[in-house]
PDB file of C-alpha atoms in Angstrom:
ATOM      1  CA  UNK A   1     -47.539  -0.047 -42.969  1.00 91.00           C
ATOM      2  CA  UNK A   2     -45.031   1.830 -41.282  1.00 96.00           C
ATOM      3  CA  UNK A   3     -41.085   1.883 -42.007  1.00 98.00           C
ATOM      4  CA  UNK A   4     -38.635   2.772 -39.423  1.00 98.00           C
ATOM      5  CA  UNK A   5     -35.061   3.443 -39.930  1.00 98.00           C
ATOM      6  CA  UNK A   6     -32.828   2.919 -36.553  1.00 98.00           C
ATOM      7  CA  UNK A   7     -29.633   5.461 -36.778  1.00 98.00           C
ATOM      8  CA  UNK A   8     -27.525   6.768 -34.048  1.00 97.00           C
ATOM      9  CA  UNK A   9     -25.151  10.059 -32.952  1.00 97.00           C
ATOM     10  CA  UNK A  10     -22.359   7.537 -33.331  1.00 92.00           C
ATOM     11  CA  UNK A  11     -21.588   3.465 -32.476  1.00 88.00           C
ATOM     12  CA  UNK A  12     -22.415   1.987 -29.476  1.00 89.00           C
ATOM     13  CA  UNK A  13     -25.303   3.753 -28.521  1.00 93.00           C
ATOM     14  CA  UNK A  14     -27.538   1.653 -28.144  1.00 95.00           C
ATOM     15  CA  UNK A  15     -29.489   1.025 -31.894  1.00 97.00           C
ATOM     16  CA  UNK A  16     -29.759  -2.481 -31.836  1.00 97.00           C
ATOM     17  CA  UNK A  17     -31.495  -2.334 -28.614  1.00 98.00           C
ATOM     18  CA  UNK A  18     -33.587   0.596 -29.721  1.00 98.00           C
ATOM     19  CA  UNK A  19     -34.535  -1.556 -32.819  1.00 98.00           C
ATOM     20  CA  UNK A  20     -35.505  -4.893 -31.063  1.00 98.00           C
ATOM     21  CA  UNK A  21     -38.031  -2.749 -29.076  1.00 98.00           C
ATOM     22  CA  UNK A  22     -39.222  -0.813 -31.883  1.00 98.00           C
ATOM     23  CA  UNK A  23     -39.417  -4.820 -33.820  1.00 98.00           C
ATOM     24  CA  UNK A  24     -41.536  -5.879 -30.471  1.00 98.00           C
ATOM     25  CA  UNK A  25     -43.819  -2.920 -30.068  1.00 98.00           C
ATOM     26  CA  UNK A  26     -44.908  -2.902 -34.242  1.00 98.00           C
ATOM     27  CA  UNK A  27     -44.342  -6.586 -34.411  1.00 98.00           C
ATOM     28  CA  UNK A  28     -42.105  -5.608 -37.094  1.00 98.00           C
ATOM     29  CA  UNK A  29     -40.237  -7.357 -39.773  1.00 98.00           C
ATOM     30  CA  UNK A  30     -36.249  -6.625 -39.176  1.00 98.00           C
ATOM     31  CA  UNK A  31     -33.702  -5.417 -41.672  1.00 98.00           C
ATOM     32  CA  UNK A  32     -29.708  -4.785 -40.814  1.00 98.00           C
ATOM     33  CA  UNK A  33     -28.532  -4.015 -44.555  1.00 98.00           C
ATOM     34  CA  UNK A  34     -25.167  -3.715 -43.550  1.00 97.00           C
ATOM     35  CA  UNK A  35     -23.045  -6.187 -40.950  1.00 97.00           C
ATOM     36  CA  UNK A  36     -19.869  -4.857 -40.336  1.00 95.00           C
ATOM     37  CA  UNK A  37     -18.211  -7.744 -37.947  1.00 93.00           C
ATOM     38  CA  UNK A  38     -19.664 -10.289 -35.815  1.00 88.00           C
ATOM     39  CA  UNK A  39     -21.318 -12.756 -37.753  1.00 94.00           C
ATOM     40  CA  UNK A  40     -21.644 -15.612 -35.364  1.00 94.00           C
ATOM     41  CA  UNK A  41     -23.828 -12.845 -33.107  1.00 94.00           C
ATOM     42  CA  UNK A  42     -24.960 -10.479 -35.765  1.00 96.00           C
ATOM     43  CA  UNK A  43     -27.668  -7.494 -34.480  1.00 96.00           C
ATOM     44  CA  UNK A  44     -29.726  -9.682 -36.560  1.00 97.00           C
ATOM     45  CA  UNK A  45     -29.231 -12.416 -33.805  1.00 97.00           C
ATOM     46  CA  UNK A  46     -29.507 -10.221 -31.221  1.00 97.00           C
ATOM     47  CA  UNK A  47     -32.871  -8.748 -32.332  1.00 98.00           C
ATOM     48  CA  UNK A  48     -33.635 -12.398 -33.466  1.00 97.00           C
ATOM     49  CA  UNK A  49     -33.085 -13.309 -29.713  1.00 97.00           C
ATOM     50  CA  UNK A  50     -34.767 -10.292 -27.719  1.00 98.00           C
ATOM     51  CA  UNK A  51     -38.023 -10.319 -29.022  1.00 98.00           C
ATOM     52  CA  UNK A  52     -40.875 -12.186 -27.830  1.00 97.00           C
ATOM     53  CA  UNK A  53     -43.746 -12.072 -30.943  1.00 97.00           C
ATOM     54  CA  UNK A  54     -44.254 -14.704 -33.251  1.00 95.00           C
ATOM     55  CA  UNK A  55     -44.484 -12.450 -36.484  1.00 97.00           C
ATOM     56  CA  UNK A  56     -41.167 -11.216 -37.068  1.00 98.00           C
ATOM     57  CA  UNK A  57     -39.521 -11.998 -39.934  1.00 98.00           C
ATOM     58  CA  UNK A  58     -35.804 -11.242 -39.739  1.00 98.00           C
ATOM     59  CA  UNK A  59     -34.637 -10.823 -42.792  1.00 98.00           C
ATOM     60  CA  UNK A  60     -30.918 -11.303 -44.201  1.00 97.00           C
ATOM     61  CA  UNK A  61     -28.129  -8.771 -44.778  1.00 97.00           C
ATOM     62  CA  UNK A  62     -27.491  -7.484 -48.064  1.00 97.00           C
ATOM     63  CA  UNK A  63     -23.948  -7.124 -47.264  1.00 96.00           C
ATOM     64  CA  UNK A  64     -22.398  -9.344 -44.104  1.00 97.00           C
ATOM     65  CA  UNK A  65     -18.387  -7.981 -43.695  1.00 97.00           C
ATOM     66  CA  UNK A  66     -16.058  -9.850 -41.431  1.00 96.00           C
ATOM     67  CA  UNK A  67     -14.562  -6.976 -39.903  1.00 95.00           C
ATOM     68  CA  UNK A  68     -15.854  -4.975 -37.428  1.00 93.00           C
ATOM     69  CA  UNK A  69     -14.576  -1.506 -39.205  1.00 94.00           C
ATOM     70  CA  UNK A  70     -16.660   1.269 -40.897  1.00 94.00           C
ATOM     71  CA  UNK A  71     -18.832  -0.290 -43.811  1.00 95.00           C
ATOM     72  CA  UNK A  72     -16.237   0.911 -46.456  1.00 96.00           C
ATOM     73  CA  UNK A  73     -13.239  -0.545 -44.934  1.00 96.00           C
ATOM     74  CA  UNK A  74     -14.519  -3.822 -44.041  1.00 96.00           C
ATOM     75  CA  UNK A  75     -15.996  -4.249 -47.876  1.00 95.00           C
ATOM     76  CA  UNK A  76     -12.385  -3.473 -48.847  1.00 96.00           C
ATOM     77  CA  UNK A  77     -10.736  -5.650 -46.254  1.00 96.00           C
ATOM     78  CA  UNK A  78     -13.131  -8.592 -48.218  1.00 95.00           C
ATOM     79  CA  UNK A  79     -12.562  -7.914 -51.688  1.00 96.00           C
ATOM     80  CA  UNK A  80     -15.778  -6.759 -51.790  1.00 95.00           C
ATOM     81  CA  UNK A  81     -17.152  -3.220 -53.094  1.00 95.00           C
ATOM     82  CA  UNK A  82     -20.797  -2.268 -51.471  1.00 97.00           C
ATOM     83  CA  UNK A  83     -23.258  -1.313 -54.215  1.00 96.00           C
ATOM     84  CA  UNK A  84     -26.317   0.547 -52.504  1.00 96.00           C
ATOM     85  CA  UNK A  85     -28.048  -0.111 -55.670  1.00 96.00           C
ATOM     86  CA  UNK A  86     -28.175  -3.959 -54.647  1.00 96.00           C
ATOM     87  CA  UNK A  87     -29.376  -3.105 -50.955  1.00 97.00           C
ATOM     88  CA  UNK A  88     -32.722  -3.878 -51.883  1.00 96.00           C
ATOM     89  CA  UNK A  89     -35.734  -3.389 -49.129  1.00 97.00           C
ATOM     90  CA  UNK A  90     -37.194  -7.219 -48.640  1.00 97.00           C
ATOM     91  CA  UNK A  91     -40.700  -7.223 -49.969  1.00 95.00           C
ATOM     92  CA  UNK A  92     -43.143  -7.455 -47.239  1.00 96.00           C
ATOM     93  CA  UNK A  93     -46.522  -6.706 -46.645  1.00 96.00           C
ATOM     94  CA  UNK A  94     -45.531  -6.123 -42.543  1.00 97.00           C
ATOM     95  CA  UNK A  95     -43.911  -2.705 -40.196  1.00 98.00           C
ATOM     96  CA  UNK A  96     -40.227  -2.899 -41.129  1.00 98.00           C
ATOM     97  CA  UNK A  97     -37.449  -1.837 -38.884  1.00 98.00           C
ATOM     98  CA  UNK A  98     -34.111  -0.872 -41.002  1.00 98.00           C
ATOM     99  CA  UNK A  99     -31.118  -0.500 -38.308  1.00 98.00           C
ATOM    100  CA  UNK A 100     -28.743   1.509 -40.270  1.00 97.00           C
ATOM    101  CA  UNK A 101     -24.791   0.926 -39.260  1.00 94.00           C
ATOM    102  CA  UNK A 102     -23.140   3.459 -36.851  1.00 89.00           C
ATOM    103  CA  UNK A 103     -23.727   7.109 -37.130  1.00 93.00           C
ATOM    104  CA  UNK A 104     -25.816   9.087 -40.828  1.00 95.00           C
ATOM    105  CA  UNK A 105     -22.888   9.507 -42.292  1.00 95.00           C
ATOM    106  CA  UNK A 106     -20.317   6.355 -41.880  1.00 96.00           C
ATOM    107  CA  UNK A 107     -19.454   5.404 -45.173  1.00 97.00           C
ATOM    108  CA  UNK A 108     -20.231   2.342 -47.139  1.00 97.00           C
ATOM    109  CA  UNK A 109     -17.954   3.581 -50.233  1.00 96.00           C
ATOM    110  CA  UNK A 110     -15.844   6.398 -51.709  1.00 94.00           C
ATOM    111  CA  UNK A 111     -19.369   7.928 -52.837  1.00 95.00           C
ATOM    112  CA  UNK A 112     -22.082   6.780 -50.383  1.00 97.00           C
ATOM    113  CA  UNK A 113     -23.179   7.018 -46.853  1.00 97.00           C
ATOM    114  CA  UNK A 114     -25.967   5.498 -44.771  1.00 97.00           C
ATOM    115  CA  UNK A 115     -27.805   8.397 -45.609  1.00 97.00           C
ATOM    116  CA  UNK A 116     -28.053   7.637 -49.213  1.00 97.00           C
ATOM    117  CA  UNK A 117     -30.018   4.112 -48.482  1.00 97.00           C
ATOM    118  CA  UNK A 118     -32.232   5.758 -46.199  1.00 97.00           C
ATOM    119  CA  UNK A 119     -35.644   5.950 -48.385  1.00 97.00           C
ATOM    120  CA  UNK A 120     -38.064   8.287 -48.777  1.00 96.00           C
ATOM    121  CA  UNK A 121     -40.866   7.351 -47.305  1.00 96.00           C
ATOM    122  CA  UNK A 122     -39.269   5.777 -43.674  1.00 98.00           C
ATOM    123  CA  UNK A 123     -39.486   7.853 -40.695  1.00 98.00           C
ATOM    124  CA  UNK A 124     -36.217   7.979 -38.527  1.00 98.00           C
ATOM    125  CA  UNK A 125     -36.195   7.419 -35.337  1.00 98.00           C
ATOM    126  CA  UNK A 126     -32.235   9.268 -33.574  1.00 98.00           C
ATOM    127  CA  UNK A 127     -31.059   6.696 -30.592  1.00 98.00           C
ATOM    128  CA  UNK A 128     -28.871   9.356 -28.918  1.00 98.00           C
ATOM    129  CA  UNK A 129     -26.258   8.837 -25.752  1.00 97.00           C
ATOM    130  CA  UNK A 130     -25.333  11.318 -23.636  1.00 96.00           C
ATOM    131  CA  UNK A 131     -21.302  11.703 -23.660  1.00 96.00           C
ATOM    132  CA  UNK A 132     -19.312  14.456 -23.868  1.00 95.00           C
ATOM    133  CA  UNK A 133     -19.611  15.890 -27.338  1.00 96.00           C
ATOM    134  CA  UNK A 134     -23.094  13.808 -27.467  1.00 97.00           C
ATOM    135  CA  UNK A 135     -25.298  17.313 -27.850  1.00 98.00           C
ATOM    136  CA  UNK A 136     -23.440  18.561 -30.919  1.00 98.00           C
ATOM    137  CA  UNK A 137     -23.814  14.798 -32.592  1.00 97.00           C
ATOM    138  CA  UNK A 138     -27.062  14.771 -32.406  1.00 98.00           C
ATOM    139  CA  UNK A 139     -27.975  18.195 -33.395  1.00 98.00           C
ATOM    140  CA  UNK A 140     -25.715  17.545 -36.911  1.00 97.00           C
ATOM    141  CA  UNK A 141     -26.839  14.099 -36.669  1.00 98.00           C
ATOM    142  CA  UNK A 142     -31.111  15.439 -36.490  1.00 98.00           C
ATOM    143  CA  UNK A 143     -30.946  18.947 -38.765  1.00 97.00           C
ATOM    144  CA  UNK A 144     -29.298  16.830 -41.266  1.00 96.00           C
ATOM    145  CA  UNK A 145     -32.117  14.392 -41.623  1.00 98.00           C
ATOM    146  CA  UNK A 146     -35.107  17.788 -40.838  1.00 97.00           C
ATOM    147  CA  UNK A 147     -33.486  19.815 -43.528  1.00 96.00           C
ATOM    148  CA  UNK A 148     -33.488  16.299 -46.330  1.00 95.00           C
ATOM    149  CA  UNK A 149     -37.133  16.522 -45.662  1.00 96.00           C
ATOM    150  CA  UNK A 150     -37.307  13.295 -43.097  1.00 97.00           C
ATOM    151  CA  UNK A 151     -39.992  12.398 -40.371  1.00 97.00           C
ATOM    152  CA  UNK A 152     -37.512  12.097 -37.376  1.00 98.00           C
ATOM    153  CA  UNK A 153     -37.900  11.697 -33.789  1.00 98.00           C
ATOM    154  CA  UNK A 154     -35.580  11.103 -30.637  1.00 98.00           C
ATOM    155  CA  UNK A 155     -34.744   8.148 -28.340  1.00 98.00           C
ATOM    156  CA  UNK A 156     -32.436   8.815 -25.590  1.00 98.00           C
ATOM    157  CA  UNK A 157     -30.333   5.827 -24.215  1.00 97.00           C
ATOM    158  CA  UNK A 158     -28.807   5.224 -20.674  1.00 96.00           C
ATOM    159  CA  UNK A 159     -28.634   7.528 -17.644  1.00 95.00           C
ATOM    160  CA  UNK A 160     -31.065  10.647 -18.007  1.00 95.00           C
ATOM    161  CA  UNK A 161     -29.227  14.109 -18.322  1.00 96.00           C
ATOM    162  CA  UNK A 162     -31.693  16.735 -18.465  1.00 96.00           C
ATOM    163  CA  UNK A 163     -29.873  19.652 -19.488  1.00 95.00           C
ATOM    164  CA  UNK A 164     -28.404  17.558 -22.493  1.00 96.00           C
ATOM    165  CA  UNK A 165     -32.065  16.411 -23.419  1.00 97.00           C
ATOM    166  CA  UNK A 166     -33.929  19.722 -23.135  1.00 97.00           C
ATOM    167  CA  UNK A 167     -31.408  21.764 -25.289  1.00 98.00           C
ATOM    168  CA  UNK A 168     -31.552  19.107 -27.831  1.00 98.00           C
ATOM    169  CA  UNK A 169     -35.449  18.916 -28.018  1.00 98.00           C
ATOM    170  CA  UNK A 170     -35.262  22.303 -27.478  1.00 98.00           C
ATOM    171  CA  UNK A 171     -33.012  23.484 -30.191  1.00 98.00           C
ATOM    172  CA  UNK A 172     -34.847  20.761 -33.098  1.00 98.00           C
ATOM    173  CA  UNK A 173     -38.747  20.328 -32.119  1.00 97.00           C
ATOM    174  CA  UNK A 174     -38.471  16.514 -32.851  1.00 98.00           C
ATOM    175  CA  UNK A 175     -40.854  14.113 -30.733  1.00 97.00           C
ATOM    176  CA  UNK A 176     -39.418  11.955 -27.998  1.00 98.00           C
ATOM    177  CA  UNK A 177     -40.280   8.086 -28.281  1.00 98.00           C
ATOM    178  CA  UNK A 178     -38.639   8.111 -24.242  1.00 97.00           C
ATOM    179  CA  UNK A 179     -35.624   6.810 -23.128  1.00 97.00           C
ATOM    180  CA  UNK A 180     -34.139   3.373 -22.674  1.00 98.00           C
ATOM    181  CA  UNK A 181     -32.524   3.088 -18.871  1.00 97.00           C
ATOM    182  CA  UNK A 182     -29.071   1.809 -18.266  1.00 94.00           C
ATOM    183  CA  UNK A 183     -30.133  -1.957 -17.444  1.00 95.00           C
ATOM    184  CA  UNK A 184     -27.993  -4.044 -16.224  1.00 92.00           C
ATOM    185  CA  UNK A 185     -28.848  -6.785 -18.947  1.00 94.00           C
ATOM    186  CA  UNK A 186     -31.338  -6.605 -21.353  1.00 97.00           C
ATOM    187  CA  UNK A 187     -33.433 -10.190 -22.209  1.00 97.00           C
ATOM    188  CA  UNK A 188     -37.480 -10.754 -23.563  1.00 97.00           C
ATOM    189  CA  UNK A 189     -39.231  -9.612 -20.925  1.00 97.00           C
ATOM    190  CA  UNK A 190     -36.848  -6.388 -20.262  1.00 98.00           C
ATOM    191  CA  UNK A 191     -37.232  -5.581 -24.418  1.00 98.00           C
ATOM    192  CA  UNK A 192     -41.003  -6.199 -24.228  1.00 98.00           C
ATOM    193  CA  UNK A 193     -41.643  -4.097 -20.851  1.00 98.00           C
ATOM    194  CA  UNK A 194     -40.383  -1.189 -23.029  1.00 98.00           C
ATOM    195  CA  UNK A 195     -42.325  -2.413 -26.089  1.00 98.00           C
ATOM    196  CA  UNK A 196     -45.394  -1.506 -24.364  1.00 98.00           C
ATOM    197  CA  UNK A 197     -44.218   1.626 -22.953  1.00 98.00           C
ATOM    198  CA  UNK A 198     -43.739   2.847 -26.111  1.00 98.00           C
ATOM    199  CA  UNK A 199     -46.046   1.277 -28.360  1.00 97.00           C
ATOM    200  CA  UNK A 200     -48.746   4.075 -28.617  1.00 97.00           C
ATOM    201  CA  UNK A 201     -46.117   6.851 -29.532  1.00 96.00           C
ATOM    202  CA  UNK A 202     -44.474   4.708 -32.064  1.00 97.00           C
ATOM    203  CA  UNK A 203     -47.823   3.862 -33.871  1.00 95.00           C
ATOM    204  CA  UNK A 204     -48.593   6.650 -33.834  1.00 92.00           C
ATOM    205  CA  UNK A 205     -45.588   8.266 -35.556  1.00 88.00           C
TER     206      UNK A 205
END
């Protein structure tokens, strides 16, 4: 059984994209322990509504926040303090996909980060962007995780820029999963095209 936590260089890079593939090619449960905002059309939805297989089990939130802020102000904004130790894994016998919230080190309280519910035994797969400033993210964002001992390996996202994705494969030695293009819309059959592209490298992670 394999366990695969979804972080990024920063928001809006593309994780929740990343994570419905990764669901479809492991026909994966799906875990979001933290929703910050959107809960008519949580990434739980989203995932929910971009795969194709019929065993995913998409399981609920430990913490669902009506704001869209960082974890930590949203909780705050509810009344609400986030306790990681009641961010429980769901028990399942299935590949789980854990899509963490924003960048390693967003905070979900005055003392912990995304980092400090990332278990273990789950291999990390990086979803990095290329902007300006996106080489130095996810260098920080990748040595952090190599040097607390994690499995981690790279997913680029949007428009290919060589020099910015040899330097960073050059500079940490993590494996590439491949790159999701810039689509123009992403649905089923665009998620599962890139499902089976990737399939053999992620099961084999």
């Amino acid at each position: 059984m394999q366990k695969v936590f979804v972080t990024g260089i920063s928001t809006e890079v593309g994780k929740t994209v990343a994570s419905a593939i990764i669901t479809e090619a492991l026909e994966a449960d799906y875990w979001k322990p933290v929703q910050a905002g959107e809960l008519e059309n949580t990434d739980s939805h989203k995932v929910a509504g971009l795969i194709s297989n019929t065993k995913t089990i998409i399981h609920k939130s430990a913490y669902e926040l009506t704001s869209p802020m960082s974890p930590h102000a949203a909780a705050e904004v509810d009344g609400v303090q986030i306790d990681i130790t009641k961010i429980v894994e769901p028990n399942t016998e299935n590949n789980l996909v854990i899509e963490g919230a924003g960048g390693l080190l967003v905070p979900l309280s005055s003392d912990d980060t995304i980092l400090d519910i990332i278990m273990p035994d789950y291999k990390v797969i990086v979803v990095s962007r290329h902007y300006l400033g996106s080489i130095n993210h996810s260098l920080l964002t990748i040595n952090w995780l190599k040097q607390k001992g994690y499995e981690v390996s790279v997913l680029f996202s949007g428009d290919p820029n060589p020099h910015t994705e040899n330097i960073i494969l050059h500079k940490t030695g993590v494996p590439l999963i491949g790159r999701i293009e810039e689509e123009s819309s992403f649905n089923k059959e665009v998620i599962k095209g890139y499902a089976d592209k990737f399939r053999n490298i992620l099961q084999t992670l």
